[in-house]
């Protein structure tokens, strides 16, 4: 981290701005919001600064900058268009250990002005450490649209209750749970509709009600790996959970987004390595919820597509535990899109079948007759190990050996790899390219479109993933 983000209280604290033009004026506007005591030094000043001085909002010193102007200052901003003056300000400020910002010269800044989303008293500051201010500004614009205006009044309301809540709940965990309940309650919508009085009454009521911890489980689909494919709801619930129960399939970038102080429990499953048996996971979810915890059970892809989410929810329902189910983008949808492979296409495939290569019971066979039919796409999950069998059965039941196939390894992730070829060489492609898990097999004419569309597919991804995908044809 190049800059430590801290929020400073500048109330009446002395700040020096060197310069008297528009740039200095702009910096003054930001500093005035924080009620800093501003002195400007310059041989001459623009009209607006003279007006601010006449309203006693700033003090003007009509002189060239010199070292004595730094005396007692907490911060200094060099806002002149003279490089040698800015450099002199920077050096002298450093000598005196005063934080300094030279406008538009990142190398001469010991502090920087972030882009700000202002929902007073909530303030969000965004910085690119001076490397990409336009990008930081864009992020700010995005946040401006995402963060509702009522967040400010809501923070003010709850701020007024903090000491009462502290008295009522001695333990931090209880206080946190109380506040989580408040933010999940209709207090929020009351503030949103401007009925602060009703919101306040309800908050008072909640504070006096007998607290009974009520746990719940969120069964959340995290998608195939790119964190930007998470739904807003998934993200929200990941950030309000006390405990996160996750699988290996959930990518590290997604796990980075769960609440910092949540307990993390891995119940990961890899073929031949079931670290926690499914029935133990089911019971764990019930037990945690019964202890009053908010549990986020996060799964790769969609929880109800080869995710065993159905079994977990059955157990929750049988034990009368509250739950929510949040769908996720399943691997077939995410990986095929990022590889530029449409799963259906007017000219090539009128149907799509999702298939597992890993059946529950040995000997439980798939309906190969149906799977080998033409004009359809097969998206095969967990099919890598059984690929020789899959290839042999499809060929035996009449699918053409020249049918295009694609193997998508680590789909939608930074290390996505797409390997294409023909059905007749499927198993060989997997061995030759040392394909690792997770990998999805796509069988059908649409797989041939990867060559034509994969750049389009790559570009359609989010910027952080818009790098060339490795292709092994
Ligand atoms: C146990 S299933 C879980 C499927 C998940 N519930 C879904 O909806 O995508 C695991 C299989 O999904 C496929 N898969 C999941 N994520 C993937 C990814 N990022 N890239 C390729 N295949 C993936 C692989 O076939 C993997 O073996």
PDB file of N, CA and C and ligand atoms in Angstrom, residues 223-226 247 249 269 299-308 328-333 335 354-356 358 380-384 408-413 416 436-441, ligand 1:
ATOM      1  N   UNK A 223     -20.872 -18.360  -8.566  1.00  0.00           N
ATOM      2  CA  UNK A 223     -20.451 -18.296  -9.970  1.00  0.00           C
ATOM      3  C   UNK A 223     -19.149 -19.051 -10.174  1.00  0.00           C
ATOM      4  N   UNK A 224     -18.645 -19.049 -11.414  1.00  0.00           N
ATOM      5  CA  UNK A 224     -17.500 -19.899 -11.734  1.00  0.00           C
ATOM      6  C   UNK A 224     -16.133 -19.361 -11.318  1.00  0.00           C
ATOM      7  N   UNK A 225     -16.028 -18.120 -10.887  1.00  0.00           N
ATOM      8  CA  UNK A 225     -14.706 -17.686 -10.418  1.00  0.00           C
ATOM      9  C   UNK A 225     -14.457 -16.197 -10.512  1.00  0.00           C
ATOM     10  N   UNK A 226     -14.831 -15.565 -11.631  1.00  0.00           N
ATOM     11  CA  UNK A 226     -14.630 -14.126 -11.744  1.00  0.00           C
ATOM     12  C   UNK A 226     -15.522 -13.440 -10.703  1.00  0.00           C
ATOM     13  N   UNK A 247     -16.545 -24.069  -0.270  1.00  0.00           N
ATOM     14  CA  UNK A 247     -15.924 -25.206  -0.970  1.00  0.00           C
ATOM     15  C   UNK A 247     -14.628 -24.758  -1.643  1.00  0.00           C
ATOM     16  N   UNK A 249     -14.095 -24.919  -4.658  1.00  0.00           N
ATOM     17  CA  UNK A 249     -14.427 -24.381  -5.974  1.00  0.00           C
ATOM     18  C   UNK A 249     -14.596 -22.858  -5.949  1.00  0.00           C
ATOM     19  N   UNK A 269     -14.671 -30.100  -1.243  1.00  0.00           N
ATOM     20  CA  UNK A 269     -14.694 -31.453  -1.776  1.00  0.00           C
ATOM     21  C   UNK A 269     -13.833 -31.466  -3.025  1.00  0.00           C
ATOM     22  N   UNK A 299     -21.121 -21.559  -2.520  1.00  0.00           N
ATOM     23  CA  UNK A 299     -20.764 -22.672  -3.398  1.00  0.00           C
ATOM     24  C   UNK A 299     -20.354 -22.130  -4.754  1.00  0.00           C
ATOM     25  N   UNK A 300     -19.485 -22.872  -5.432  1.00  0.00           N
ATOM     26  CA  UNK A 300     -19.115 -22.479  -6.788  1.00  0.00           C
ATOM     27  C   UNK A 300     -20.317 -22.614  -7.711  1.00  0.00           C
ATOM     28  N   UNK A 301     -20.397 -21.738  -8.708  1.00  0.00           N
ATOM     29  CA  UNK A 301     -21.471 -21.827  -9.709  1.00  0.00           C
ATOM     30  C   UNK A 301     -22.826 -21.560  -9.093  1.00  0.00           C
ATOM     31  N   UNK A 302     -23.774 -22.446  -9.391  1.00  0.00           N
ATOM     32  CA  UNK A 302     -25.123 -22.327  -8.837  1.00  0.00           C
ATOM     33  C   UNK A 302     -25.312 -23.438  -7.801  1.00  0.00           C
ATOM     34  N   UNK A 303     -25.923 -23.119  -6.654  1.00  0.00           N
ATOM     35  CA  UNK A 303     -26.015 -24.158  -5.611  1.00  0.00           C
ATOM     36  C   UNK A 303     -26.884 -25.345  -5.992  1.00  0.00           C
ATOM     37  N   UNK A 304     -27.807 -25.133  -6.945  1.00  0.00           N
ATOM     38  CA  UNK A 304     -28.740 -26.211  -7.294  1.00  0.00           C
ATOM     39  C   UNK A 304     -28.344 -26.940  -8.576  1.00  0.00           C
ATOM     40  N   UNK A 305     -27.174 -26.620  -9.097  1.00  0.00           N
ATOM     41  CA  UNK A 305     -26.714 -27.383 -10.277  1.00  0.00           C
ATOM     42  C   UNK A 305     -25.437 -28.107  -9.877  1.00  0.00           C
ATOM     43  N   UNK A 306     -25.549 -29.386  -9.710  1.00  0.00           N
ATOM     44  CA  UNK A 306     -24.442 -30.230  -9.259  1.00  0.00           C
ATOM     45  C   UNK A 306     -23.723 -29.620  -8.060  1.00  0.00           C
ATOM     46  N   UNK A 307     -24.489 -28.981  -7.176  1.00  0.00           N
ATOM     47  CA  UNK A 307     -23.866 -28.311  -6.045  1.00  0.00           C
ATOM     48  C   UNK A 307     -24.291 -28.891  -4.704  1.00  0.00           C
ATOM     49  N   UNK A 308     -25.171 -29.844  -4.716  1.00  0.00           N
ATOM     50  CA  UNK A 308     -25.716 -30.486  -3.514  1.00  0.00           C
ATOM     51  C   UNK A 308     -26.439 -29.492  -2.598  1.00  0.00           C
ATOM     52  N   UNK A 328     -26.558 -18.670  -8.626  1.00  0.00           N
ATOM     53  CA  UNK A 328     -25.295 -18.139  -9.163  1.00  0.00           C
ATOM     54  C   UNK A 328     -25.174 -18.530 -10.623  1.00  0.00           C
ATOM     55  N   UNK A 329     -24.206 -17.960 -11.297  1.00  0.00           N
ATOM     56  CA  UNK A 329     -23.989 -18.329 -12.703  1.00  0.00           C
ATOM     57  C   UNK A 329     -23.318 -19.699 -12.720  1.00  0.00           C
ATOM     58  N   UNK A 330     -23.968 -20.630 -13.337  1.00  0.00           N
ATOM     59  CA  UNK A 330     -23.403 -21.981 -13.361  1.00  0.00           C
ATOM     60  C   UNK A 330     -22.231 -22.055 -14.348  1.00  0.00           C
ATOM     61  N   UNK A 331     -21.336 -23.021 -14.107  1.00  0.00           N
ATOM     62  CA  UNK A 331     -20.111 -23.111 -14.909  1.00  0.00           C
ATOM     63  C   UNK A 331     -20.413 -23.152 -16.410  1.00  0.00           C
ATOM     64  N   UNK A 332     -21.455 -23.889 -16.803  1.00  0.00           N
ATOM     65  CA  UNK A 332     -21.732 -24.020 -18.243  1.00  0.00           C
ATOM     66  C   UNK A 332     -22.013 -22.645 -18.853  1.00  0.00           C
ATOM     67  N   UNK A 333     -22.763 -21.809 -18.147  1.00  0.00           N
ATOM     68  CA  UNK A 333     -23.096 -20.489 -18.685  1.00  0.00           C
ATOM     69  C   UNK A 333     -21.876 -19.568 -18.651  1.00  0.00           C
ATOM     70  N   UNK A 335     -18.490 -20.254 -18.201  1.00  0.00           N
ATOM     71  CA  UNK A 335     -17.284 -20.679 -18.939  1.00  0.00           C
ATOM     72  C   UNK A 335     -17.514 -20.566 -20.442  1.00  0.00           C
ATOM     73  N   UNK A 354     -27.185 -30.484 -19.543  1.00  0.00           N
ATOM     74  CA  UNK A 354     -26.155 -30.417 -18.506  1.00  0.00           C
ATOM     75  C   UNK A 354     -25.991 -31.849 -17.975  1.00  0.00           C
ATOM     76  N   UNK A 355     -24.761 -32.306 -17.955  1.00  0.00           N
ATOM     77  CA  UNK A 355     -24.522 -33.711 -17.605  1.00  0.00           C
ATOM     78  C   UNK A 355     -23.407 -33.766 -16.568  1.00  0.00           C
ATOM     79  N   UNK A 356     -23.485 -34.738 -15.659  1.00  0.00           N
ATOM     80  CA  UNK A 356     -22.341 -34.939 -14.761  1.00  0.00           C
ATOM     81  C   UNK A 356     -21.572 -36.188 -15.173  1.00  0.00           C
ATOM     82  N   UNK A 358     -19.761 -37.603 -13.050  1.00  0.00           N
ATOM     83  CA  UNK A 358     -19.477 -38.237 -11.760  1.00  0.00           C
ATOM     84  C   UNK A 358     -20.811 -38.620 -11.134  1.00  0.00           C
ATOM     85  N   UNK A 380     -20.581 -30.878 -19.918  1.00  0.00           N
ATOM     86  CA  UNK A 380     -20.313 -31.976 -18.982  1.00  0.00           C
ATOM     87  C   UNK A 380     -19.465 -31.481 -17.807  1.00  0.00           C
ATOM     88  N   UNK A 381     -20.073 -31.559 -16.624  1.00  0.00           N
ATOM     89  CA  UNK A 381     -19.403 -31.183 -15.384  1.00  0.00           C
ATOM     90  C   UNK A 381     -18.666 -32.409 -14.862  1.00  0.00           C
ATOM     91  N   UNK A 382     -17.545 -32.171 -14.200  1.00  0.00           N
ATOM     92  CA  UNK A 382     -16.777 -33.239 -13.547  1.00  0.00           C
ATOM     93  C   UNK A 382     -16.523 -34.396 -14.521  1.00  0.00           C
ATOM     94  N   UNK A 383     -16.174 -34.040 -15.754  1.00  0.00           N
ATOM     95  CA  UNK A 383     -16.048 -35.077 -16.778  1.00  0.00           C
ATOM     96  C   UNK A 383     -14.615 -35.422 -17.134  1.00  0.00           C
ATOM     97  N   UNK A 384     -13.643 -34.768 -16.506  1.00  0.00           N
ATOM     98  CA  UNK A 384     -12.252 -34.959 -16.942  1.00  0.00           C
ATOM     99  C   UNK A 384     -11.802 -36.404 -16.755  1.00  0.00           C
ATOM    100  N   UNK A 408     -12.787 -26.369 -21.098  1.00  0.00           N
ATOM    101  CA  UNK A 408     -12.526 -25.050 -20.498  1.00  0.00           C
ATOM    102  C   UNK A 408     -12.072 -25.257 -19.064  1.00  0.00           C
ATOM    103  N   UNK A 409     -10.820 -24.943 -18.857  1.00  0.00           N
ATOM    104  CA  UNK A 409     -10.224 -25.138 -17.528  1.00  0.00           C
ATOM    105  C   UNK A 409     -10.178 -23.776 -16.833  1.00  0.00           C
ATOM    106  N   UNK A 410     -10.534 -23.748 -15.561  1.00  0.00           N
ATOM    107  CA  UNK A 410     -10.543 -22.493 -14.796  1.00  0.00           C
ATOM    108  C   UNK A 410     -11.315 -21.389 -15.512  1.00  0.00           C
ATOM    109  N   UNK A 411     -12.469 -21.755 -16.012  1.00  0.00           N
ATOM    110  CA  UNK A 411     -13.277 -20.811 -16.788  1.00  0.00           C
ATOM    111  C   UNK A 411     -13.587 -19.529 -16.030  1.00  0.00           C
ATOM    112  N   UNK A 412     -13.529 -18.420 -16.721  1.00  0.00           N
ATOM    113  CA  UNK A 412     -13.797 -17.036 -16.252  1.00  0.00           C
ATOM    114  C   UNK A 412     -12.714 -16.514 -15.310  1.00  0.00           C
ATOM    115  N   UNK A 413     -11.737 -17.345 -15.010  1.00  0.00           N
ATOM    116  CA  UNK A 413     -10.685 -16.890 -14.085  1.00  0.00           C
ATOM    117  C   UNK A 413      -9.512 -16.344 -14.885  1.00  0.00           C
ATOM    118  N   UNK A 416      -7.807 -18.829 -17.176  1.00  0.00           N
ATOM    119  CA  UNK A 416      -8.686 -19.654 -18.035  1.00  0.00           C
ATOM    120  C   UNK A 416      -7.899 -20.228 -19.214  1.00  0.00           C
ATOM    121  N   UNK A 436      -6.366 -29.663 -15.613  1.00  0.00           N
ATOM    122  CA  UNK A 436      -6.596 -29.784 -14.166  1.00  0.00           C
ATOM    123  C   UNK A 436      -8.001 -29.295 -13.825  1.00  0.00           C
ATOM    124  N   UNK A 437      -8.420 -29.599 -12.625  1.00  0.00           N
ATOM    125  CA  UNK A 437      -9.756 -29.223 -12.158  1.00  0.00           C
ATOM    126  C   UNK A 437      -9.742 -27.761 -11.688  1.00  0.00           C
ATOM    127  N   UNK A 438     -10.802 -26.987 -11.822  1.00  0.00           N
ATOM    128  CA  UNK A 438     -12.059 -27.381 -12.427  1.00  0.00           C
ATOM    129  C   UNK A 438     -12.020 -27.198 -13.943  1.00  0.00           C
ATOM    130  N   UNK A 439     -12.630 -28.144 -14.619  1.00  0.00           N
ATOM    131  CA  UNK A 439     -12.706 -28.056 -16.074  1.00  0.00           C
ATOM    132  C   UNK A 439     -14.069 -28.553 -16.546  1.00  0.00           C
ATOM    133  N   UNK A 440     -14.561 -27.901 -17.568  1.00  0.00           N
ATOM    134  CA  UNK A 440     -15.877 -28.219 -18.113  1.00  0.00           C
ATOM    135  C   UNK A 440     -15.704 -28.691 -19.555  1.00  0.00           C
ATOM    136  N   UNK A 441     -16.436 -29.721 -19.928  1.00  0.00           N
ATOM    137  CA  UNK A 441     -16.350 -30.191 -21.318  1.00  0.00           C
ATOM    138  C   UNK A 441     -17.576 -29.709 -22.076  1.00  0.00           C
TER     139      UNK A 441
HETATM  140  C1  LIG B   1     -19.319 -30.095  -8.100  1.00  0.00           C
HETATM  141  S1  LIG B   1     -19.550 -29.346  -9.655  1.00  0.00           S
HETATM  142  C2  LIG B   1     -20.211 -27.828  -9.155  1.00  0.00           C
HETATM  143  C3  LIG B   1     -20.921 -27.104 -10.239  1.00  0.00           C
HETATM  144  C4  LIG B   1     -21.432 -25.767  -9.796  1.00  0.00           C
HETATM  145  N1  LIG B   1     -22.462 -25.895  -8.807  1.00  0.00           N
HETATM  146  C5  LIG B   1     -21.953 -24.931 -10.967  1.00  0.00           C
HETATM  147  O1  LIG B   1     -23.147 -24.634 -11.036  1.00  0.00           O
HETATM  148  O2  LIG B   1     -21.125 -24.554 -11.795  1.00  0.00           O
HETATM  149  C6  LIG B   1     -17.896 -28.973 -10.075  1.00  0.00           C
HETATM  150  C7  LIG B   1     -17.656 -28.962 -11.562  1.00  0.00           C
HETATM  151  O3  LIG B   1     -18.149 -27.775 -12.137  1.00  0.00           O
HETATM  152  C8  LIG B   1     -17.333 -27.413 -13.232  1.00  0.00           C
HETATM  153  N2  LIG B   1     -16.779 -26.074 -12.954  1.00  0.00           N
HETATM  154  C9  LIG B   1     -17.066 -25.277 -11.919  1.00  0.00           C
HETATM  155  N3  LIG B   1     -16.400 -24.110 -11.998  1.00  0.00           N
HETATM  156  C10 LIG B   1     -15.663 -24.168 -13.114  1.00  0.00           C
HETATM  157  C11 LIG B   1     -14.746 -23.289 -13.745  1.00  0.00           C
HETATM  158  N4  LIG B   1     -14.466 -22.077 -13.236  1.00  0.00           N
HETATM  159  N5  LIG B   1     -14.156 -23.681 -14.892  1.00  0.00           N
HETATM  160  C12 LIG B   1     -14.434 -24.890 -15.425  1.00  0.00           C
HETATM  161  N6  LIG B   1     -15.287 -25.766 -14.867  1.00  0.00           N
HETATM  162  C13 LIG B   1     -15.892 -25.425 -13.736  1.00  0.00           C
HETATM  163  C14 LIG B   1     -16.252 -28.442 -13.339  1.00  0.00           C
HETATM  164  O4  LIG B   1     -16.674 -29.430 -14.249  1.00  0.00           O
HETATM  165  C15 LIG B   1     -16.212 -28.972 -11.937  1.00  0.00           C
HETATM  166  O5  LIG B   1     -15.667 -30.283 -11.887  1.00  0.00           O
END
